[in-house]
């Protein structure tokens, strides 16, 4: 059990701490080509694709936002109504020739995106969702890096409502959630900032691993039709660009705002879907696991695959700690620390807005950590169930 304990602890430590440290050191040595690429003021014509199902309540604000953006070049806005049964079509009819509407039976988001891209007129595709809005210069920042021919895709920065008061001010909303929802929101906000720091560093050393579905752009020539059952279009499409030898970069100046307040149920469901999608991508693109085929193999294994496997390393660490606790104070201490982590997570779920101390904030982060790893296990189960349905 001794090797199991040390290997599992080392694995978890590498994924969450060792890999970021490696990226920081790597980024200091890497050429600054990613940052230099964004200095060019390329403003190509763009085709904006939105897949929407029953989004009547949000679409008017979304389209008004896109039409008001500071962007001098032509923009084609394509909205694919994917089997909507609400007033989506009535809302869209008010925009006349300002948008290209595709009304189709429900087929899933990936299928809807394929349909939207099929009618795109321009060489740069921009993908976004109905519930977010762009900062006024987001399109300029999203397309500027395409001045570098080695770049095939650009992802922007999504600011969540739970990331701080400046986000709430930008979206004009007041956060008023239940206690446990506040806990998951604050924890997710901290985790999301950590995740974006990794994306920024990965972009510096080569390519970031996927994109943010709410704000990303792709060269039309780099688009490949997605399987209709694709869960994560915003990871599969960019990673195919990387496998083909191009780069995907993160430009934090291309900003989108997320208006939807987080709650535990929604966030858990989103994480399960995301992690099931990461398992699916491994099945769809096994080349990602071959070092000489994947230019960002180390990053991909450390970041994406590592996150999928951490829950099982945590279970192994707990089981081996229990078995070894009587042998040494090292193992008994490790067992106590793990118990404290999970108790903190439980306290984080309970405390929410009741406390604003450092302990409470740490507890809410522990709660988000537990939710994320539980979602990884549920994601594998969901993916396995989907595969049986596919067969």
Tab-separated table of C-alpha atoms in Angstrom:
chain	number	residue	atom	x	y	z
A	1	UNK	CA	0.000	0.000	0.000
A	2	UNK	CA	2.960	2.328	0.474
A	3	UNK	CA	3.601	2.768	-3.279
A	4	UNK	CA	-0.139	3.294	-3.828
A	5	UNK	CA	-0.215	6.073	-1.247
A	6	UNK	CA	2.798	7.962	-2.550
A	7	UNK	CA	1.947	7.542	-6.220
A	8	UNK	CA	-1.656	8.683	-5.758
A	9	UNK	CA	-0.613	11.712	-3.664
A	10	UNK	CA	2.105	12.621	-6.169
A	11	UNK	CA	-0.370	12.361	-9.038
A	12	UNK	CA	-2.921	14.681	-7.411
A	13	UNK	CA	-0.185	17.135	-6.430
A	14	UNK	CA	1.206	17.172	-9.978
A	15	UNK	CA	-2.171	17.758	-11.661
A	16	UNK	CA	-3.190	20.690	-9.437
A	17	UNK	CA	0.157	22.214	-8.446
A	18	UNK	CA	3.095	20.656	-10.272
A	19	UNK	CA	1.674	21.177	-13.741
A	20	UNK	CA	0.897	24.892	-13.185
A	21	UNK	CA	4.433	25.416	-11.848
A	22	UNK	CA	5.816	23.630	-14.908
A	23	UNK	CA	3.761	25.912	-17.165
A	24	UNK	CA	4.970	29.044	-15.387
A	25	UNK	CA	8.606	28.046	-15.876
A	26	UNK	CA	7.954	26.943	-19.449
A	27	UNK	CA	6.159	30.189	-20.328
A	28	UNK	CA	9.150	32.227	-19.126
A	29	UNK	CA	11.366	30.395	-21.596
A	30	UNK	CA	8.883	30.264	-24.489
A	31	UNK	CA	8.944	32.877	-27.281
A	32	UNK	CA	6.208	35.471	-26.893
A	33	UNK	CA	4.598	34.792	-30.265
A	34	UNK	CA	1.079	34.438	-28.875
A	35	UNK	CA	1.110	37.908	-27.336
A	36	UNK	CA	2.699	39.479	-30.402
A	37	UNK	CA	0.060	38.008	-32.692
A	38	UNK	CA	-2.721	40.000	-31.006
A	39	UNK	CA	-1.111	43.364	-31.782
A	40	UNK	CA	-2.185	43.292	-35.429
A	41	UNK	CA	-5.534	44.983	-36.111
A	42	UNK	CA	-7.000	42.473	-38.524
A	43	UNK	CA	-10.779	42.891	-38.840
A	44	UNK	CA	-11.949	40.266	-41.355
A	45	UNK	CA	-15.592	39.686	-42.266
A	46	UNK	CA	-17.096	37.144	-39.865
A	47	UNK	CA	-19.965	34.688	-39.771
A	48	UNK	CA	-21.423	34.420	-36.250
A	49	UNK	CA	-23.182	31.134	-35.506
A	50	UNK	CA	-25.636	30.657	-32.635
A	51	UNK	CA	-27.390	27.352	-31.946
A	52	UNK	CA	-30.552	28.014	-29.929
A	53	UNK	CA	-33.362	25.895	-28.565
A	54	UNK	CA	-36.196	27.600	-26.702
A	55	UNK	CA	-34.198	30.778	-26.084
A	56	UNK	CA	-36.941	33.310	-26.834
A	57	UNK	CA	-36.405	35.099	-23.525
A	58	UNK	CA	-32.715	35.755	-24.247
A	59	UNK	CA	-32.338	36.069	-28.009
A	60	UNK	CA	-33.407	39.693	-28.413
A	61	UNK	CA	-30.789	40.921	-25.948
A	62	UNK	CA	-28.172	38.650	-27.503
A	63	UNK	CA	-28.833	39.823	-31.066
A	64	UNK	CA	-29.023	43.482	-30.065
A	65	UNK	CA	-25.640	43.056	-28.411
A	66	UNK	CA	-24.099	41.500	-31.524
A	67	UNK	CA	-25.516	44.187	-33.788
A	68	UNK	CA	-24.145	46.991	-31.574
A	69	UNK	CA	-20.562	45.706	-31.393
A	70	UNK	CA	-17.725	47.928	-32.559
A	71	UNK	CA	-16.739	46.039	-35.695
A	72	UNK	CA	-16.337	47.781	-39.058
A	73	UNK	CA	-16.234	44.690	-41.291
A	74	UNK	CA	-19.298	42.769	-42.479
A	75	UNK	CA	-20.820	40.374	-39.983
A	76	UNK	CA	-23.251	37.631	-40.890
A	77	UNK	CA	-25.379	36.452	-37.968
A	78	UNK	CA	-26.719	32.922	-38.320
A	79	UNK	CA	-29.226	31.629	-35.773
A	80	UNK	CA	-30.094	27.941	-35.913
A	81	UNK	CA	-33.358	27.196	-34.126
A	82	UNK	CA	-32.856	23.585	-33.083
A	83	UNK	CA	-36.405	22.326	-32.642
A	84	UNK	CA	-37.605	25.323	-30.608
A	85	UNK	CA	-41.169	25.067	-29.298
A	86	UNK	CA	-41.421	28.499	-27.627
A	87	UNK	CA	-41.578	31.958	-29.249
A	88	UNK	CA	-38.043	31.776	-30.651
A	89	UNK	CA	-39.175	32.137	-34.265
A	90	UNK	CA	-41.442	35.081	-33.430
A	91	UNK	CA	-38.558	36.892	-31.745
A	92	UNK	CA	-36.216	36.199	-34.649
A	93	UNK	CA	-38.765	37.361	-37.215
A	94	UNK	CA	-38.418	40.910	-35.866
A	95	UNK	CA	-34.823	41.072	-37.122
A	96	UNK	CA	-35.676	40.419	-40.768
A	97	UNK	CA	-32.634	40.442	-43.025
A	98	UNK	CA	-30.279	41.350	-40.180
A	99	UNK	CA	-29.943	37.635	-39.475
A	100	UNK	CA	-29.977	34.366	-41.387
A	101	UNK	CA	-32.433	31.995	-39.744
A	102	UNK	CA	-32.334	28.217	-40.001
A	103	UNK	CA	-35.361	26.485	-38.503
A	104	UNK	CA	-34.836	22.738	-38.168
A	105	UNK	CA	-36.042	19.767	-36.119
A	106	UNK	CA	-34.178	19.109	-32.897
A	107	UNK	CA	-30.880	17.381	-33.626
A	108	UNK	CA	-28.532	18.604	-30.900
A	109	UNK	CA	-26.110	21.487	-30.695
A	110	UNK	CA	-23.334	19.938	-32.799
A	111	UNK	CA	-25.745	19.172	-35.611
A	112	UNK	CA	-27.114	22.719	-35.397
A	113	UNK	CA	-23.608	24.167	-35.621
A	114	UNK	CA	-22.899	22.043	-38.693
A	115	UNK	CA	-26.040	23.458	-40.292
A	116	UNK	CA	-25.023	27.012	-39.416
A	117	UNK	CA	-21.489	26.663	-40.751
A	118	UNK	CA	-22.874	25.226	-43.997
A	119	UNK	CA	-24.440	28.605	-44.840
A	120	UNK	CA	-21.573	30.747	-43.520
A	121	UNK	CA	-20.316	33.247	-46.127
A	122	UNK	CA	-17.073	34.422	-44.532
A	123	UNK	CA	-13.658	32.943	-43.799
A	124	UNK	CA	-13.777	33.453	-40.027
A	125	UNK	CA	-16.439	31.715	-37.943
A	126	UNK	CA	-17.438	33.070	-34.530
A	127	UNK	CA	-19.356	30.845	-32.128
A	128	UNK	CA	-21.395	32.064	-29.178
A	129	UNK	CA	-24.439	31.169	-27.094
A	130	UNK	CA	-27.726	32.939	-26.486
A	131	UNK	CA	-27.304	33.654	-22.791
A	132	UNK	CA	-24.052	35.679	-22.818
A	133	UNK	CA	-23.167	39.116	-24.188
A	134	UNK	CA	-19.918	40.398	-25.699
A	135	UNK	CA	-17.935	43.391	-24.584
A	136	UNK	CA	-18.189	46.083	-27.255
A	137	UNK	CA	-14.740	45.327	-28.715
A	138	UNK	CA	-14.872	41.545	-28.287
A	139	UNK	CA	-15.082	40.782	-32.013
A	140	UNK	CA	-12.060	42.977	-32.759
A	141	UNK	CA	-10.009	41.182	-30.132
A	142	UNK	CA	-11.257	37.753	-31.136
A	143	UNK	CA	-10.257	38.170	-34.787
A	144	UNK	CA	-7.025	40.169	-34.415
A	145	UNK	CA	-4.783	37.113	-33.815
A	146	UNK	CA	-5.717	35.668	-37.218
A	147	UNK	CA	-3.097	37.990	-38.676
A	148	UNK	CA	-0.755	35.147	-37.701
A	149	UNK	CA	-1.303	32.348	-40.261
A	150	UNK	CA	-0.226	29.682	-37.754
A	151	UNK	CA	-3.303	30.403	-35.608
A	152	UNK	CA	-6.462	28.503	-36.532
A	153	UNK	CA	-8.654	29.318	-33.531
A	154	UNK	CA	-8.945	31.949	-30.809
A	155	UNK	CA	-10.869	31.683	-27.559
A	156	UNK	CA	-11.833	34.661	-25.446
A	157	UNK	CA	-12.411	35.181	-21.739
A	158	UNK	CA	-15.760	34.414	-20.146
A	159	UNK	CA	-16.410	36.471	-17.004
A	160	UNK	CA	-18.776	34.667	-14.675
A	161	UNK	CA	-21.237	36.475	-12.460
A	162	UNK	CA	-19.625	34.852	-9.408
A	163	UNK	CA	-16.120	36.146	-10.142
A	164	UNK	CA	-16.480	39.439	-8.382
A	165	UNK	CA	-18.382	42.718	-8.088
A	166	UNK	CA	-17.015	44.038	-11.369
A	167	UNK	CA	-18.743	41.231	-13.235
A	168	UNK	CA	-22.054	41.881	-11.567
A	169	UNK	CA	-21.755	45.533	-12.471
A	170	UNK	CA	-20.964	44.683	-16.070
A	171	UNK	CA	-24.019	42.485	-16.393
A	172	UNK	CA	-26.296	44.764	-14.383
A	173	UNK	CA	-27.564	41.951	-12.174
A	174	UNK	CA	-27.726	41.456	-8.442
A	175	UNK	CA	-26.800	38.088	-7.045
A	176	UNK	CA	-29.547	36.706	-4.858
A	177	UNK	CA	-29.155	32.963	-4.500
A	178	UNK	CA	-29.820	30.334	-1.922
A	179	UNK	CA	-27.099	29.529	0.558
A	180	UNK	CA	-25.714	26.406	-1.053
A	181	UNK	CA	-25.861	28.095	-4.449
A	182	UNK	CA	-23.681	30.922	-3.130
A	183	UNK	CA	-21.187	28.342	-1.943
A	184	UNK	CA	-20.857	26.636	-5.306
A	185	UNK	CA	-20.815	29.995	-7.120
A	186	UNK	CA	-17.922	31.363	-5.089
A	187	UNK	CA	-15.983	28.104	-5.345
A	188	UNK	CA	-16.566	27.890	-9.086
A	189	UNK	CA	-15.491	31.513	-9.481
A	190	UNK	CA	-12.169	30.796	-7.786
A	191	UNK	CA	-11.694	27.580	-9.761
A	192	UNK	CA	-12.545	29.341	-13.042
A	193	UNK	CA	-9.887	31.977	-12.413
A	194	UNK	CA	-7.377	29.179	-11.818
A	195	UNK	CA	-8.485	27.468	-15.026
A	196	UNK	CA	-8.111	30.642	-17.077
A	197	UNK	CA	-4.610	31.150	-15.710
A	198	UNK	CA	-3.723	27.697	-17.054
A	199	UNK	CA	-5.239	28.538	-20.442
A	200	UNK	CA	-3.233	31.748	-20.595
A	201	UNK	CA	0.001	29.868	-19.875
A	202	UNK	CA	-0.811	27.030	-22.290
A	203	UNK	CA	-1.456	29.587	-24.996
A	204	UNK	CA	1.949	31.122	-24.312
A	205	UNK	CA	3.797	27.816	-24.702
A	206	UNK	CA	1.930	26.650	-27.803
A	207	UNK	CA	-1.821	26.076	-27.780
A	208	UNK	CA	-4.572	26.178	-25.229
A	209	UNK	CA	-6.619	22.976	-24.910
A	210	UNK	CA	-9.957	23.798	-26.450
A	211	UNK	CA	-12.059	26.936	-26.253
A	212	UNK	CA	-14.871	28.574	-24.317
A	213	UNK	CA	-18.077	27.850	-26.210
A	214	UNK	CA	-19.497	31.281	-25.378
A	215	UNK	CA	-16.718	33.168	-27.176
A	216	UNK	CA	-14.431	31.576	-29.745
A	217	UNK	CA	-13.524	31.937	-33.400
A	218	UNK	CA	-12.202	29.484	-35.976
A	219	UNK	CA	-10.938	29.771	-39.523
A	220	UNK	CA	-13.568	28.455	-41.929
A	221	UNK	CA	-10.891	26.375	-43.676
A	222	UNK	CA	-10.041	24.630	-40.374
A	223	UNK	CA	-13.628	23.578	-39.595
A	224	UNK	CA	-14.438	19.895	-39.916
A	225	UNK	CA	-17.967	18.610	-39.606
A	226	UNK	CA	-18.731	17.487	-36.067
A	227	UNK	CA	-20.341	14.138	-35.280
A	228	UNK	CA	-23.971	14.934	-34.480
A	229	UNK	CA	-23.682	13.530	-30.943
A	230	UNK	CA	-20.619	15.630	-30.017
A	231	UNK	CA	-20.897	16.895	-26.448
A	232	UNK	CA	-18.066	19.463	-26.451
A	233	UNK	CA	-17.854	21.178	-29.823
A	234	UNK	CA	-15.674	23.881	-28.267
A	235	UNK	CA	-12.989	21.329	-27.377
A	236	UNK	CA	-13.219	18.914	-30.292
A	237	UNK	CA	-13.108	21.533	-33.081
A	238	UNK	CA	-10.079	23.438	-31.688
A	239	UNK	CA	-8.173	20.260	-30.760
A	240	UNK	CA	-8.578	19.012	-34.319
A	241	UNK	CA	-6.873	22.238	-35.412
A	242	UNK	CA	-3.976	21.466	-33.065
A	243	UNK	CA	-3.726	17.897	-34.357
A	244	UNK	CA	-3.517	19.326	-37.867
A	245	UNK	CA	-0.502	21.428	-36.869
A	246	UNK	CA	-2.115	24.816	-36.169
A	247	UNK	CA	-2.332	26.790	-32.956
A	248	UNK	CA	-5.235	27.718	-30.685
A	249	UNK	CA	-4.676	30.727	-28.450
A	250	UNK	CA	-6.415	32.419	-25.548
A	251	UNK	CA	-6.964	36.185	-25.849
A	252	UNK	CA	-8.182	37.531	-22.522
A	253	UNK	CA	-9.125	40.868	-24.127
A	254	UNK	CA	-11.967	39.222	-26.058
A	255	UNK	CA	-14.505	39.308	-23.229
A	256	UNK	CA	-17.956	37.768	-22.891
A	257	UNK	CA	-20.177	38.152	-19.826
A	258	UNK	CA	-22.134	35.256	-18.327
A	259	UNK	CA	-25.490	36.446	-16.989
A	260	UNK	CA	-26.849	33.212	-15.550
A	261	UNK	CA	-26.461	32.897	-11.784
A	262	UNK	CA	-24.915	29.583	-10.774
A	263	UNK	CA	-26.663	27.026	-8.610
A	264	UNK	CA	-25.474	23.672	-7.345
A	265	UNK	CA	-27.735	21.579	-9.558
A	266	UNK	CA	-26.924	23.503	-12.732
A	267	UNK	CA	-23.192	23.522	-12.067
A	268	UNK	CA	-23.116	19.807	-11.238
A	269	UNK	CA	-25.015	18.999	-14.428
A	270	UNK	CA	-22.681	21.222	-16.462
A	271	UNK	CA	-19.574	19.613	-15.009
A	272	UNK	CA	-20.911	16.087	-15.577
A	273	UNK	CA	-21.621	17.002	-19.196
A	274	UNK	CA	-18.174	18.572	-19.626
A	275	UNK	CA	-16.307	15.624	-18.169
A	276	UNK	CA	-18.400	13.114	-20.111
A	277	UNK	CA	-17.488	15.166	-23.182
A	278	UNK	CA	-13.790	14.863	-22.391
A	279	UNK	CA	-14.110	11.080	-22.263
A	280	UNK	CA	-15.976	11.199	-25.580
A	281	UNK	CA	-13.229	13.269	-27.222
A	282	UNK	CA	-10.672	10.619	-26.304
A	283	UNK	CA	-12.878	8.081	-28.081
A	284	UNK	CA	-13.409	10.328	-31.125
A	285	UNK	CA	-9.763	11.448	-31.411
A	286	UNK	CA	-7.448	8.763	-29.985
A	287	UNK	CA	-4.557	10.614	-31.692
A	288	UNK	CA	-4.627	12.947	-28.713
A	289	UNK	CA	-2.983	10.237	-26.621
A	290	UNK	CA	-0.120	9.638	-29.079
A	291	UNK	CA	2.861	11.889	-28.234
A	292	UNK	CA	4.209	12.120	-31.786
A	293	UNK	CA	0.764	12.964	-33.219
A	294	UNK	CA	-0.346	15.499	-30.629
A	295	UNK	CA	1.879	18.629	-30.447
A	296	UNK	CA	0.470	19.443	-26.992
A	297	UNK	CA	0.510	15.899	-25.653
A	298	UNK	CA	2.123	16.786	-22.318
A	299	UNK	CA	-0.348	19.599	-21.698
A	300	UNK	CA	-3.311	17.476	-22.733
A	301	UNK	CA	-2.382	14.515	-20.543
A	302	UNK	CA	-1.498	16.732	-17.588
A	303	UNK	CA	-4.577	18.956	-17.805
A	304	UNK	CA	-7.479	17.136	-19.435
A	305	UNK	CA	-6.687	13.460	-18.769
A	306	UNK	CA	-5.250	14.194	-15.345
A	307	UNK	CA	-8.498	15.839	-14.214
A	308	UNK	CA	-10.447	12.775	-15.320
A	309	UNK	CA	-8.262	10.465	-13.229
A	310	UNK	CA	-7.819	12.540	-10.066
A	311	UNK	CA	-10.991	11.195	-8.333
A	312	UNK	CA	-9.636	7.659	-8.469
A	313	UNK	CA	-6.261	8.816	-7.137
A	314	UNK	CA	-8.120	10.495	-4.261
A	315	UNK	CA	-9.920	7.247	-3.452
A	316	UNK	CA	-6.611	5.359	-3.599
A	317	UNK	CA	-4.957	7.930	-1.309
A	318	UNK	CA	-7.765	7.636	1.255
A	319	UNK	CA	-7.827	3.839	1.173
A	320	UNK	CA	-4.050	3.530	1.494
A	321	UNK	CA	-3.979	6.148	4.282
A	322	UNK	CA	-6.508	4.140	6.276
A	323	UNK	CA	-4.509	0.948	5.766
A	324	UNK	CA	-1.200	2.599	6.720
A	325	UNK	CA	-2.388	4.963	9.476
A	326	UNK	CA	-1.101	2.753	12.301
A	327	UNK	CA	2.393	2.506	10.807
A	328	UNK	CA	3.570	6.082	11.002
A	329	UNK	CA	2.563	9.589	11.938
A	330	UNK	CA	3.057	10.504	8.257
A	331	UNK	CA	0.200	8.278	7.131
A	332	UNK	CA	-2.044	9.083	10.098
A	333	UNK	CA	-1.420	12.779	9.469
A	334	UNK	CA	-2.279	12.328	5.778
A	335	UNK	CA	-5.520	10.614	6.769
A	336	UNK	CA	-6.406	13.496	9.078
A	337	UNK	CA	-5.678	16.059	6.361
A	338	UNK	CA	-7.940	14.251	3.911
A	339	UNK	CA	-10.726	14.061	6.463
A	340	UNK	CA	-10.304	17.787	7.116
A	341	UNK	CA	-10.567	18.484	3.362
A	342	UNK	CA	-13.887	16.660	3.051
A	343	UNK	CA	-15.235	18.142	6.287
A	344	UNK	CA	-14.288	21.575	4.954
A	345	UNK	CA	-16.247	20.768	1.808
A	346	UNK	CA	-19.300	19.897	3.899
A	347	UNK	CA	-18.862	23.109	5.905
A	348	UNK	CA	-18.508	25.062	2.665
A	349	UNK	CA	-21.870	23.752	1.477
A	350	UNK	CA	-23.468	24.754	4.769
A	351	UNK	CA	-21.781	28.073	5.510
A	352	UNK	CA	-22.348	29.933	2.219
A	353	UNK	CA	-23.261	33.574	2.929
A	354	UNK	CA	-23.405	32.959	6.661
A	355	UNK	CA	-19.655	33.515	6.926
A	356	UNK	CA	-17.161	35.658	5.008
A	357	UNK	CA	-14.051	34.593	6.900
A	358	UNK	CA	-10.961	33.062	5.341
A	359	UNK	CA	-12.059	29.692	6.746
A	360	UNK	CA	-15.474	29.952	5.098
A	361	UNK	CA	-13.983	30.977	1.751
A	362	UNK	CA	-11.501	28.085	1.922
A	363	UNK	CA	-14.368	25.754	2.784
A	364	UNK	CA	-16.345	26.893	-0.242
A	365	UNK	CA	-13.357	26.187	-2.466
A	366	UNK	CA	-13.099	22.714	-0.906
A	367	UNK	CA	-16.801	22.237	-1.640
A	368	UNK	CA	-16.279	23.137	-5.310
A	369	UNK	CA	-13.314	20.723	-5.425
A	370	UNK	CA	-15.483	17.880	-4.104
A	371	UNK	CA	-18.301	18.709	-6.529
A	372	UNK	CA	-15.875	18.779	-9.458
A	373	UNK	CA	-14.362	15.396	-8.671
A	374	UNK	CA	-17.738	13.811	-7.992
A	375	UNK	CA	-18.782	15.165	-11.389
A	376	UNK	CA	-15.779	13.482	-13.022
A	377	UNK	CA	-16.957	10.092	-11.774
A	378	UNK	CA	-20.524	10.837	-12.839
A	379	UNK	CA	-19.193	12.036	-16.210
A	380	UNK	CA	-17.548	8.680	-16.885
A	381	UNK	CA	-20.791	6.923	-15.963
A	382	UNK	CA	-22.770	9.231	-18.255
A	383	UNK	CA	-20.347	8.668	-21.124
A	384	UNK	CA	-20.472	4.887	-20.645
A	385	UNK	CA	-24.263	5.006	-20.690
A	386	UNK	CA	-24.241	7.095	-23.886
A	387	UNK	CA	-21.893	4.611	-25.565
A	388	UNK	CA	-24.248	1.752	-24.786
A	389	UNK	CA	-27.100	3.799	-26.265
A	390	UNK	CA	-25.005	4.568	-29.392
A	391	UNK	CA	-24.367	0.872	-29.908
